[in-house]
Short mmCIF file of C-alpha atoms and ligand atoms in Angstrom, two decimals:
data_model
loop_
_atom_site.label_atom_id
_atom_site.label_comp_id
_atom_site.label_asym_id
_atom_site.label_seq_id
_atom_site.Cartn_x
_atom_site.Cartn_y
_atom_site.Cartn_z
CA UNK A 210 130.29 184.42 78.28
CA UNK A 211 128.41 186.49 75.48
CA UNK A 212 124.87 186.80 76.73
CA UNK A 213 123.85 183.47 77.16
CA UNK A 214 123.08 180.96 80.38
CA UNK A 215 124.32 177.62 79.98
CA UNK A 216 122.79 174.75 81.54
CA UNK A 217 124.39 171.51 82.21
CA UNK A 218 127.00 170.42 79.58
CA UNK A 219 127.44 166.80 79.00
CA UNK A 220 130.55 165.54 77.20
CA UNK A 221 130.93 162.35 75.22
CA UNK A 222 132.10 160.34 72.14
CA UNK A 223 128.79 159.02 71.40
CA UNK A 224 128.20 160.87 67.91
CA UNK A 225 125.89 158.13 66.40
CA UNK A 226 122.80 160.22 66.77
CA UNK A 227 124.35 163.59 65.39
CA UNK A 228 123.12 164.60 61.94
CA UNK A 229 124.59 167.00 59.60
CA UNK A 230 122.29 169.82 60.52
CA UNK A 231 123.83 169.52 64.13
CA UNK A 232 126.90 170.94 62.76
CA UNK A 233 125.49 173.95 60.85
CA UNK A 234 126.51 176.65 63.11
CA UNK A 235 130.18 175.46 63.19
CA UNK A 236 133.19 176.03 61.17
CA UNK A 237 132.58 179.71 61.43
CA UNK A 238 136.03 180.85 61.18
CA UNK A 239 136.62 178.97 57.74
CA UNK A 240 136.26 181.12 54.85
CA UNK A 241 135.59 178.25 52.64
CA UNK A 242 133.46 175.81 54.79
CA UNK A 243 133.22 171.92 54.35
CA UNK A 244 129.51 170.87 53.56
CA UNK A 245 127.27 169.79 56.54
CA UNK A 246 127.77 166.01 55.28
CA UNK A 247 131.47 166.77 55.21
CA UNK A 248 131.38 168.11 58.92
CA UNK A 249 129.62 165.01 60.15
CA UNK A 250 132.26 162.73 58.08
CA UNK A 251 135.07 164.50 59.69
CA UNK A 252 133.63 163.72 63.06
CA UNK A 253 132.80 160.06 62.02
CA UNK A 254 136.08 159.10 60.52
CA UNK A 255 138.13 160.75 63.40
CA UNK A 256 139.97 158.17 65.41
CA UNK A 257 139.01 160.26 68.58
CA UNK A 258 136.05 162.71 69.00
CA UNK A 259 134.43 164.34 72.21
CA UNK A 260 131.47 166.56 71.95
CA UNK A 261 129.71 168.93 74.39
CA UNK A 262 125.95 169.14 74.21
CA UNK A 263 123.53 171.21 76.29
CA UNK A 264 120.29 168.82 76.20
CA UNK A 265 119.95 167.67 72.53
CA UNK A 266 122.06 170.53 71.16
CA UNK A 267 125.69 170.32 70.02
CA UNK A 268 127.51 173.09 71.35
CA UNK A 269 131.09 171.82 70.93
CA UNK A 270 133.62 169.38 69.78
CA UNK A 271 137.35 168.36 69.45
CA UNK A 272 138.58 165.39 67.36
CA UNK A 273 141.86 163.86 67.12
CA UNK A 274 143.54 161.26 64.26
CA UNK A 275 146.25 158.92 65.29
CA UNK A 276 148.58 156.26 64.11
CA UNK A 277 147.25 154.38 67.20
CA UNK A 278 151.02 153.87 68.28
CA UNK A 279 153.08 156.95 68.81
CA UNK A 280 151.46 160.18 67.77
CA UNK A 281 148.05 162.18 67.65
CA UNK A 282 147.04 165.17 65.94
CA UNK A 283 144.26 167.55 67.03
CA UNK A 284 142.78 169.17 63.89
CA UNK A 285 139.76 170.80 65.08
CA UNK A 286 138.24 172.22 68.32
CA UNK A 287 135.00 174.48 68.36
CA UNK A 288 132.45 175.82 70.73
CA UNK A 289 129.55 177.76 69.60
CA UNK A 290 130.07 181.55 69.62
CA UNK A 291 127.51 182.06 72.37
CA UNK A 292 128.76 179.29 74.52
CA UNK A 293 132.38 180.42 74.61
CA UNK A 294 134.05 181.82 77.67
CA UNK A 295 132.41 179.04 80.10
CA UNK A 296 134.99 176.68 79.90
CA UNK A 297 133.79 174.33 77.37
CA UNK A 298 136.69 174.37 75.33
CA UNK A 299 139.20 173.93 78.15
CA UNK A 300 137.17 170.76 79.24
CA UNK A 301 137.10 169.43 75.69
CA UNK A 302 141.10 169.85 75.47
CA UNK A 303 141.41 168.38 78.85
CA UNK A 304 139.34 165.15 78.28
CA UNK A 305 140.91 164.68 74.82
CA UNK A 306 144.39 165.20 76.27
CA UNK A 307 143.71 162.53 78.63
CA UNK A 308 142.19 160.22 76.08
CA UNK A 309 145.56 160.65 74.24
CA UNK A 310 147.79 160.59 77.22
CA UNK A 311 149.82 157.21 76.20
CA UNK A 312 151.09 158.89 73.04
CA UNK A 313 154.43 160.36 72.75
CA UNK A 314 153.46 163.29 70.57
CA UNK A 315 150.32 165.17 70.74
CA UNK A 316 150.13 167.93 68.53
CA UNK A 317 147.83 170.92 67.52
CA UNK A 318 148.42 174.03 65.08
CA UNK A 319 146.87 177.22 66.40
CA UNK A 320 146.94 180.88 65.93
CA UNK A 321 149.59 182.74 68.12
CA UNK A 322 146.43 184.34 69.99
CA UNK A 323 145.62 180.82 71.23
CA UNK A 324 148.94 179.96 72.79
CA UNK A 325 147.92 181.11 76.31
CA UNK A 326 144.92 178.88 76.04
CA UNK A 327 146.95 175.69 75.16
CA UNK A 328 149.94 176.53 77.47
CA UNK A 329 147.35 175.85 80.47
CA UNK A 330 147.65 172.44 79.29
CA UNK A 331 151.50 171.97 79.52
CA UNK A 332 151.61 172.31 75.71
CA UNK A 333 154.63 173.56 74.21
CA UNK A 334 155.28 176.31 71.59
CA UNK A 335 156.75 174.86 68.50
CA UNK A 336 156.47 176.33 64.80
CA UNK A 337 154.72 174.45 62.07
CA UNK A 338 154.75 174.27 58.27
CA UNK A 339 151.14 173.50 56.68
CA UNK A 340 149.74 173.02 53.24
CA UNK A 341 146.32 173.92 52.49
CA UNK A 342 144.53 172.86 49.55
CA UNK A 343 141.81 175.36 49.28
CA UNK A 344 139.92 173.61 46.47
CA UNK A 345 139.47 170.31 48.25
CA UNK A 346 137.33 171.69 51.34
C1 COA B 695 139.28 178.22 71.19
C2 COA B 695 137.64 178.03 71.64
C3 COA B 695 137.36 176.55 71.35
C4 COA B 695 137.69 178.14 73.35
O1 COA B 695 136.48 177.71 73.64
P1 COA B 695 135.79 178.14 74.98
O2 COA B 695 134.73 177.27 75.33
O3 COA B 695 135.46 179.79 74.88
O4 COA B 695 137.17 178.03 75.95
P2 COA B 695 137.05 178.38 77.49
O5 COA B 695 135.82 179.07 77.98
O6 COA B 695 137.90 177.13 78.11
O7 COA B 695 138.48 179.27 77.51
C5 COA B 695 138.51 180.28 76.88
C6 COA B 695 139.90 181.22 77.08
O8 COA B 695 140.38 180.99 75.79
C7 COA B 695 140.70 182.28 75.17
N1 COA B 695 140.42 182.71 73.91
C8 COA B 695 139.55 181.73 73.10
N2 COA B 695 139.68 182.07 71.96
C9 COA B 695 140.72 182.96 71.82
C10 COA B 695 141.31 183.66 70.80
N3 COA B 695 141.06 183.55 69.47
N4 COA B 695 142.45 184.71 70.98
C11 COA B 695 142.78 184.75 72.51
N5 COA B 695 142.29 184.20 73.33
C12 COA B 695 141.04 183.05 73.00
C13 COA B 695 139.75 183.13 76.17
O9 COA B 695 140.29 184.57 76.41
C14 COA B 695 139.57 182.44 77.49
O10 COA B 695 140.88 183.10 78.03
P3 COA B 695 140.97 182.65 79.82
O11 COA B 695 140.53 181.37 80.14
O12 COA B 695 142.00 183.37 80.19
O13 COA B 695 139.87 183.60 80.20
C15 COA B 695 136.75 178.94 71.10
O14 COA B 695 137.07 180.15 71.27
C16 COA B 695 136.37 178.51 69.59
O15 COA B 695 135.59 177.95 69.24
N6 COA B 695 136.99 179.37 68.80
C17 COA B 695 137.02 179.16 67.32
C18 COA B 695 137.72 178.08 66.87
C19 COA B 695 139.06 177.85 67.20
O16 COA B 695 139.93 178.86 67.01
N7 COA B 695 139.57 176.62 67.35
C20 COA B 695 140.79 176.22 68.10
C21 COA B 695 141.57 175.64 66.66
S1 COA B 695 143.37 175.36 67.17
#
């Protein structure tokens, strides 16, 4: 962990009290970042979401969208930089995969560097084709 001692982290799907400002330190890996309002909308409009909080502070989240029948896709997973390396990301994935366990297909696109991380959850490597409309962020 990077210079910070984690207190108790709580996981839940309760996002009604989140405000756009809670998401200001997220989306760090994005060159063009969605607005704070859009970030909250992404979570609110997702079919499934799990957040990690330390007290009142949002420290991580994962979301999924689904056809509610067959497949689910996990578009986003992020833990605040100073909280990384403490198992929070793994716990978010574990809880989300449990939530999605009745679907046939559960997909995530990731950089090669994260393959080892996702293999821990029995995920298989497959190639993906993606399109990004950078002007729509
Ligand atoms: C990926 C991420 C959510 C992991 O969160 P975390 O709380 O640090 O996760 P954990 O502590 O459970 O696990 C960390 C493990 O992931 C590995 N890891 C995390 N990011 C990595 C990266 N970019 N490249 C290689 N390994 C990475 C760590 O080395 C560590 O490995 P270990 O378990 O063998 O020690 C976090 O690094 C993050 O928010 N990254 C930026 C956003 C991102 O890339 N999201 C994934 C989108 S597919």
